[in-house]
mmCIF file of C-alpha atoms in Angstrom:
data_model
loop_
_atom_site.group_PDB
_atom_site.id
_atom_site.type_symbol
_atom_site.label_atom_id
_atom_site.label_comp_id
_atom_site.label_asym_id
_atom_site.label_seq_id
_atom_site.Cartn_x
_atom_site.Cartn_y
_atom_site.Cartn_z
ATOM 1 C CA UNK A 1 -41.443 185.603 -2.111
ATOM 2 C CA UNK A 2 -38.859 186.128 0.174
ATOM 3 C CA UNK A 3 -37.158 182.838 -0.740
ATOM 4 C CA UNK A 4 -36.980 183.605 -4.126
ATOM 5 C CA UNK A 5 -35.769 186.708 -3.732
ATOM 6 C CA UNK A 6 -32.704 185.139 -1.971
ATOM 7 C CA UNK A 7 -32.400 182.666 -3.928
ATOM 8 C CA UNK A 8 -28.937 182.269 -4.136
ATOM 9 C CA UNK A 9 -28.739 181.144 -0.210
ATOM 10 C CA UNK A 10 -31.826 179.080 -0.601
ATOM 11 C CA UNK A 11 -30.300 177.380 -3.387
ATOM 12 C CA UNK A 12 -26.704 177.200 -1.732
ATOM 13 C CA UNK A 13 -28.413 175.335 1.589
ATOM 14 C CA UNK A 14 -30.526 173.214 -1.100
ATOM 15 C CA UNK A 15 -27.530 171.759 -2.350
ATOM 16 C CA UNK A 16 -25.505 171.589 0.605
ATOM 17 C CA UNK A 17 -28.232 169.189 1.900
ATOM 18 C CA UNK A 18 -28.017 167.461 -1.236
ATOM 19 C CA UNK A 19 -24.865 166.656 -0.568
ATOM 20 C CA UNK A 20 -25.005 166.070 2.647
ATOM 21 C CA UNK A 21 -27.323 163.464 1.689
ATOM 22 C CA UNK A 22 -25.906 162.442 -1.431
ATOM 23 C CA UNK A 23 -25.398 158.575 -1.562
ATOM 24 C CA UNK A 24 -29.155 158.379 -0.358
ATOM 25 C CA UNK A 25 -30.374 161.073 -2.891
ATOM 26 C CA UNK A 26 -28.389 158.793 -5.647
ATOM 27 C CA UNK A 27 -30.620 156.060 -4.627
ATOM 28 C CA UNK A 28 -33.775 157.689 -3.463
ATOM 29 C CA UNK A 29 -35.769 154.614 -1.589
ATOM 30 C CA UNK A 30 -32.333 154.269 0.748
ATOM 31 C CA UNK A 31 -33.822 157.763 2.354
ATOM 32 C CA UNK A 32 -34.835 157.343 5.989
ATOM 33 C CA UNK A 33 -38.094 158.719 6.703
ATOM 34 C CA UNK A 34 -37.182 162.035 7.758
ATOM 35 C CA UNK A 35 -34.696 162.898 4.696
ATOM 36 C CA UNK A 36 -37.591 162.261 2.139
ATOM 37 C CA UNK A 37 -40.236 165.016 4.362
ATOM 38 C CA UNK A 38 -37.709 167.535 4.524
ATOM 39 C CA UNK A 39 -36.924 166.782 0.692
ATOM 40 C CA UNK A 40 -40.566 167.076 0.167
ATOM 41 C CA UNK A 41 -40.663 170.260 2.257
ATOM 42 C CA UNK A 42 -37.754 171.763 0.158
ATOM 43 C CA UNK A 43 -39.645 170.546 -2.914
ATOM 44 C CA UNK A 44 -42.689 172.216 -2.270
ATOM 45 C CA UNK A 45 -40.727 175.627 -1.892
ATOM 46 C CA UNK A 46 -39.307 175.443 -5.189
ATOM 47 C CA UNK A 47 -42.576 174.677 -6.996
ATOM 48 C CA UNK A 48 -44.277 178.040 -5.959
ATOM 49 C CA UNK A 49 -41.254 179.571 -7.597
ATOM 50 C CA UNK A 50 -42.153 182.006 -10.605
ATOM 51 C CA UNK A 51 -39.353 182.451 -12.369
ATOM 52 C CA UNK A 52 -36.182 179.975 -11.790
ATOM 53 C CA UNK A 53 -34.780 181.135 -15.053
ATOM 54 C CA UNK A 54 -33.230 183.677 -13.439
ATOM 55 C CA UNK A 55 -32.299 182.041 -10.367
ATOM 56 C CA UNK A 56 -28.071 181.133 -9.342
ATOM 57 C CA UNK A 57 -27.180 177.915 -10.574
ATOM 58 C CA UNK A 58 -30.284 177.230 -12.371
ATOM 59 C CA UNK A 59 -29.320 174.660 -14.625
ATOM 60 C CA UNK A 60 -28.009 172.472 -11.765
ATOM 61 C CA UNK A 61 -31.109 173.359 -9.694
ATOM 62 C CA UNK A 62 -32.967 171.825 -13.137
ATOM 63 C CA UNK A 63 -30.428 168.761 -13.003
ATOM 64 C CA UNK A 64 -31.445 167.805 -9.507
ATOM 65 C CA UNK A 65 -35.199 168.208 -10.099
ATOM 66 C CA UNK A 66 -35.118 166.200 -13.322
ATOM 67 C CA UNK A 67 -32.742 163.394 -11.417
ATOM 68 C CA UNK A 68 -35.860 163.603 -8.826
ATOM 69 C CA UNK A 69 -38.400 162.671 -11.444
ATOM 70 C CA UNK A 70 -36.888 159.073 -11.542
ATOM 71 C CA UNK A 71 -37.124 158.622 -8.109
ATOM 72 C CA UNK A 72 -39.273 155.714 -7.079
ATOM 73 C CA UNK A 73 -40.909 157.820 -4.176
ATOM 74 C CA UNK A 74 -43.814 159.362 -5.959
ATOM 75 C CA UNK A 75 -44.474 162.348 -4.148
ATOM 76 C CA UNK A 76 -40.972 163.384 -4.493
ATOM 77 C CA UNK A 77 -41.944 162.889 -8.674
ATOM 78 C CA UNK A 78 -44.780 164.495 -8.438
ATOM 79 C CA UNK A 79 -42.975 167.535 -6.271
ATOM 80 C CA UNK A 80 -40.145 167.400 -8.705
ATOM 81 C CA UNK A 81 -42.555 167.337 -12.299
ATOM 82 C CA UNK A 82 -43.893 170.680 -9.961
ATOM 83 C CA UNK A 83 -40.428 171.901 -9.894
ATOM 84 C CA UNK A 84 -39.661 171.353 -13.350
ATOM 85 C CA UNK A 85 -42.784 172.980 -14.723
ATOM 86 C CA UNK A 86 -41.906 176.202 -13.234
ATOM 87 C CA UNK A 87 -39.855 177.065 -15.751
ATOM 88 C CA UNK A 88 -42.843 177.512 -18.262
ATOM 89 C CA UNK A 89 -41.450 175.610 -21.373
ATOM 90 C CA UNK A 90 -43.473 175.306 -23.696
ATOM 91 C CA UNK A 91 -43.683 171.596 -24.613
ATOM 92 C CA UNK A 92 -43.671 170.560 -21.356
ATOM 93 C CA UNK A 93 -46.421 172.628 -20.419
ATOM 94 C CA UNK A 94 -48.533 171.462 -23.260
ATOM 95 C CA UNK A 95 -48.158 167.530 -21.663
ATOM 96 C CA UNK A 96 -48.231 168.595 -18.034
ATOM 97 C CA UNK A 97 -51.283 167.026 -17.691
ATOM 98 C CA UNK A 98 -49.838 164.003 -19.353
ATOM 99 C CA UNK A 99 -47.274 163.780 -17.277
ATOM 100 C CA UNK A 100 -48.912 164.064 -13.905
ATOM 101 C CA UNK A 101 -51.465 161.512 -15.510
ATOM 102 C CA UNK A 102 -48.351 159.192 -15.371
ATOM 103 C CA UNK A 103 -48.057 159.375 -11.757
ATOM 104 C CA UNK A 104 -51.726 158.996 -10.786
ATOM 105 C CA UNK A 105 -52.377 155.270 -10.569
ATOM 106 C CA UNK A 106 -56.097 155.468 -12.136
ATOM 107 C CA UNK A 107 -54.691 157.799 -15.138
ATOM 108 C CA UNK A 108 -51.753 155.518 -15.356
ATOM 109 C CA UNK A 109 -52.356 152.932 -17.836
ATOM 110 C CA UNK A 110 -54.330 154.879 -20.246
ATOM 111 C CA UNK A 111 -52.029 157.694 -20.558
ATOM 112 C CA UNK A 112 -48.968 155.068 -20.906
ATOM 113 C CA UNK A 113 -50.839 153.662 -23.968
ATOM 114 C CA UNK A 114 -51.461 157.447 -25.279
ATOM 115 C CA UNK A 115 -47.926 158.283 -24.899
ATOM 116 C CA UNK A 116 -46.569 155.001 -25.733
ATOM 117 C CA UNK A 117 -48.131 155.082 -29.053
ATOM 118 C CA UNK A 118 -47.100 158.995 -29.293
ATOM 119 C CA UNK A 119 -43.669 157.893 -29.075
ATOM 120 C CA UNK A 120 -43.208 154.704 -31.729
ATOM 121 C CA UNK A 121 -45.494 156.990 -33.866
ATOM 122 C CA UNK A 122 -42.903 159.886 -33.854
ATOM 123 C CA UNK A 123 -46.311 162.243 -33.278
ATOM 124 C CA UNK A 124 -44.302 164.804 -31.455
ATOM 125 C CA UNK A 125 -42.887 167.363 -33.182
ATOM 126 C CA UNK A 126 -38.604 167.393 -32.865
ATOM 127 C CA UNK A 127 -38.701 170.624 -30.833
ATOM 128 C CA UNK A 128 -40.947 168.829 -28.108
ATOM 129 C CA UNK A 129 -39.214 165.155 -28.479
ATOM 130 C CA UNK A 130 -36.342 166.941 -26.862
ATOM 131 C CA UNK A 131 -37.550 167.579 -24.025
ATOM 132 C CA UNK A 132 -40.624 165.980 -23.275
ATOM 133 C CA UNK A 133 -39.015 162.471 -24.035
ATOM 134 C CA UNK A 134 -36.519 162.781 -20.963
ATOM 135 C CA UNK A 135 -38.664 163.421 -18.599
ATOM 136 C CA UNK A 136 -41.200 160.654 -19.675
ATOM 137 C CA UNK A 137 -38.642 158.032 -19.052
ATOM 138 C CA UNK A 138 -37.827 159.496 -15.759
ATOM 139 C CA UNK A 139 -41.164 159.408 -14.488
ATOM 140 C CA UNK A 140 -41.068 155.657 -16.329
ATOM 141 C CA UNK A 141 -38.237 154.124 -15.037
ATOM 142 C CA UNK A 142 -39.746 155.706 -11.080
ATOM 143 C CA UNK A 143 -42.744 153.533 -12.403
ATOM 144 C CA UNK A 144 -40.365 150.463 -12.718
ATOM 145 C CA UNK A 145 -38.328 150.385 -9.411
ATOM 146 C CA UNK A 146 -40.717 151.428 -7.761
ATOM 147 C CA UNK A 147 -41.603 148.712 -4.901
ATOM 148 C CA UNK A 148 -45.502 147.565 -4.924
ATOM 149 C CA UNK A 149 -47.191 148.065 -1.720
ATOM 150 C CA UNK A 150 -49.070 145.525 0.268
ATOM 151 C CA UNK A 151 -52.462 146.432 -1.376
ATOM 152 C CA UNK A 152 -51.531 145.997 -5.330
ATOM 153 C CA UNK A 153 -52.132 142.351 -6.435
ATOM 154 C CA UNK A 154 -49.241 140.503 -7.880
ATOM 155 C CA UNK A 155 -51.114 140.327 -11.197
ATOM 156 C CA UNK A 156 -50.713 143.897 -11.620
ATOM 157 C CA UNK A 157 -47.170 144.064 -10.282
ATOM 158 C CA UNK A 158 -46.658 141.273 -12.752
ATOM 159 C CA UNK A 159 -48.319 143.464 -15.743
ATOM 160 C CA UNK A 160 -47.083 147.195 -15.284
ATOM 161 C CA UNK A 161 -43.185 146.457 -15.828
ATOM 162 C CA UNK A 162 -43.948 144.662 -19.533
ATOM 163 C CA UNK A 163 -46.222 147.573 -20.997
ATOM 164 C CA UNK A 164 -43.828 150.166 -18.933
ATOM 165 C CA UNK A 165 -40.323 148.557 -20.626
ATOM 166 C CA UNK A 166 -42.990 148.241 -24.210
ATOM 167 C CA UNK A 167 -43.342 151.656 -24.099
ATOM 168 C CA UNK A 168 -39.934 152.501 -24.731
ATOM 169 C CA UNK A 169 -39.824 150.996 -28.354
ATOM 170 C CA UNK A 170 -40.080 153.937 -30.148
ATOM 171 C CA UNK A 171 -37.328 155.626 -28.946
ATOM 172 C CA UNK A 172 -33.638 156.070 -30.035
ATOM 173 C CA UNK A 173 -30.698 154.684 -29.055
ATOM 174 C CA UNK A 174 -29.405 157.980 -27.241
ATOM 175 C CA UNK A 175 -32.779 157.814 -25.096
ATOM 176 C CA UNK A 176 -32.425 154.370 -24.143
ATOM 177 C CA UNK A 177 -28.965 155.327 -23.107
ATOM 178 C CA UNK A 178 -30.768 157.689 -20.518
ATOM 179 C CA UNK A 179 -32.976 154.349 -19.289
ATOM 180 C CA UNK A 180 -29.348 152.212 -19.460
ATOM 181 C CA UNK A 181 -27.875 154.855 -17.100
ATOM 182 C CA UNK A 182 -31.148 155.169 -14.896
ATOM 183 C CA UNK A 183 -30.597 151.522 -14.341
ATOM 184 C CA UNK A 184 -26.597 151.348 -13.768
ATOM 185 C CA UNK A 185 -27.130 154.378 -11.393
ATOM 186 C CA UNK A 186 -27.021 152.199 -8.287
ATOM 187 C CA UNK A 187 -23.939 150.389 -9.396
ATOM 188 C CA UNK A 188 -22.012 153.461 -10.181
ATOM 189 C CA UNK A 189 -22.668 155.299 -6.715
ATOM 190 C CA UNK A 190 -21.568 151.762 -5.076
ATOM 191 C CA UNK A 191 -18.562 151.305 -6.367
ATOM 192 C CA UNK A 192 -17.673 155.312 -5.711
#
């Protein structure tokens, strides 16, 4: 509570670590160790926000939570998808559980197909495509760089980037710009 209610300094030190950190927050698996707890730690805080509406610089707080979601470090999705939820919308709320589906490995596959064939359908109606789209090929393209640990067999590895890249078919060109920039993200912050 007390956090929130000085929100504006939390916020201001958020960012200043941010950009303290902001070559390895561009490419989130370059984080040492350390960076990605006290990332976590800073997540965590802003999930058990109630109302970051009304916060200082809340749309760039949003920005940096939704750039999180395509992280391939899954608890800083997960913490992020927390973040982003806090600000109640409506159609994001209604697939919450879809989306954190995404990012459990025994929901995965099943709820890729469900939303997968949500998406080339056009089943969503235009005031959710908006903004439940984005944030499902976040958490997607997270999927895809994501590096396989020791434990997953290479048959799987080999499997889950095909249906993952399959399941953006359905959308439009400007969403598949979001993917193409995803990907050139790396590339960008290199040359810089």
């Amino acid at each position: 509570m007390v956090a929130e209610r000085h929100n504006k300094l939390v916020i201001e030190a958020f960012f200043t670590y941010c950009q303290a950190n902001d070559e390895d927050l561009e490419q989130g698996h370059l984080l040492g160790r350390s960076a990605r707890s006290r990332l976590r730690n800073w997540l965590r805080m802003f999930s058990t926000f109630t109302n970051p509406k009304a916060f200082y610089r809340t749309h760039d707080l949003r920005a940096a939570f939704y750039d999180l979601l395509a992280d391939p470090d899954s608890d800083l999705r997960r913490l992020s998808l927390e973040c982003v939820l806090t600000w109640q919308d409506s159609s994001l709320v209604w697939h919450q559980d879809d989306f954190r589906n995404l990012l459990d490995s025994t929901q995965f596959r099943d709820t890729l197909l469900k939303m997968a064939h949500a998406v080339e359908d056009d089943a969503f109606p235009d005031n959710e495509w908006e903004q439940v789209i984005p944030i499902f090929i976040r958490i997607l393209f997270g999927n895809l760089i994501v590096s396989p640990g020791r434990s997953s067999s290479s048959h799987s590895k080999t499997l889950k980037k095909p249906a993952i890249l399959s399941a953006f078919k359905g959308c439009s060109i400007q969403e598949i710009d979001l993917l193409v920039e995803l990907m050139l993200r790396p590339l960008r912050t290199s040359r810089d």
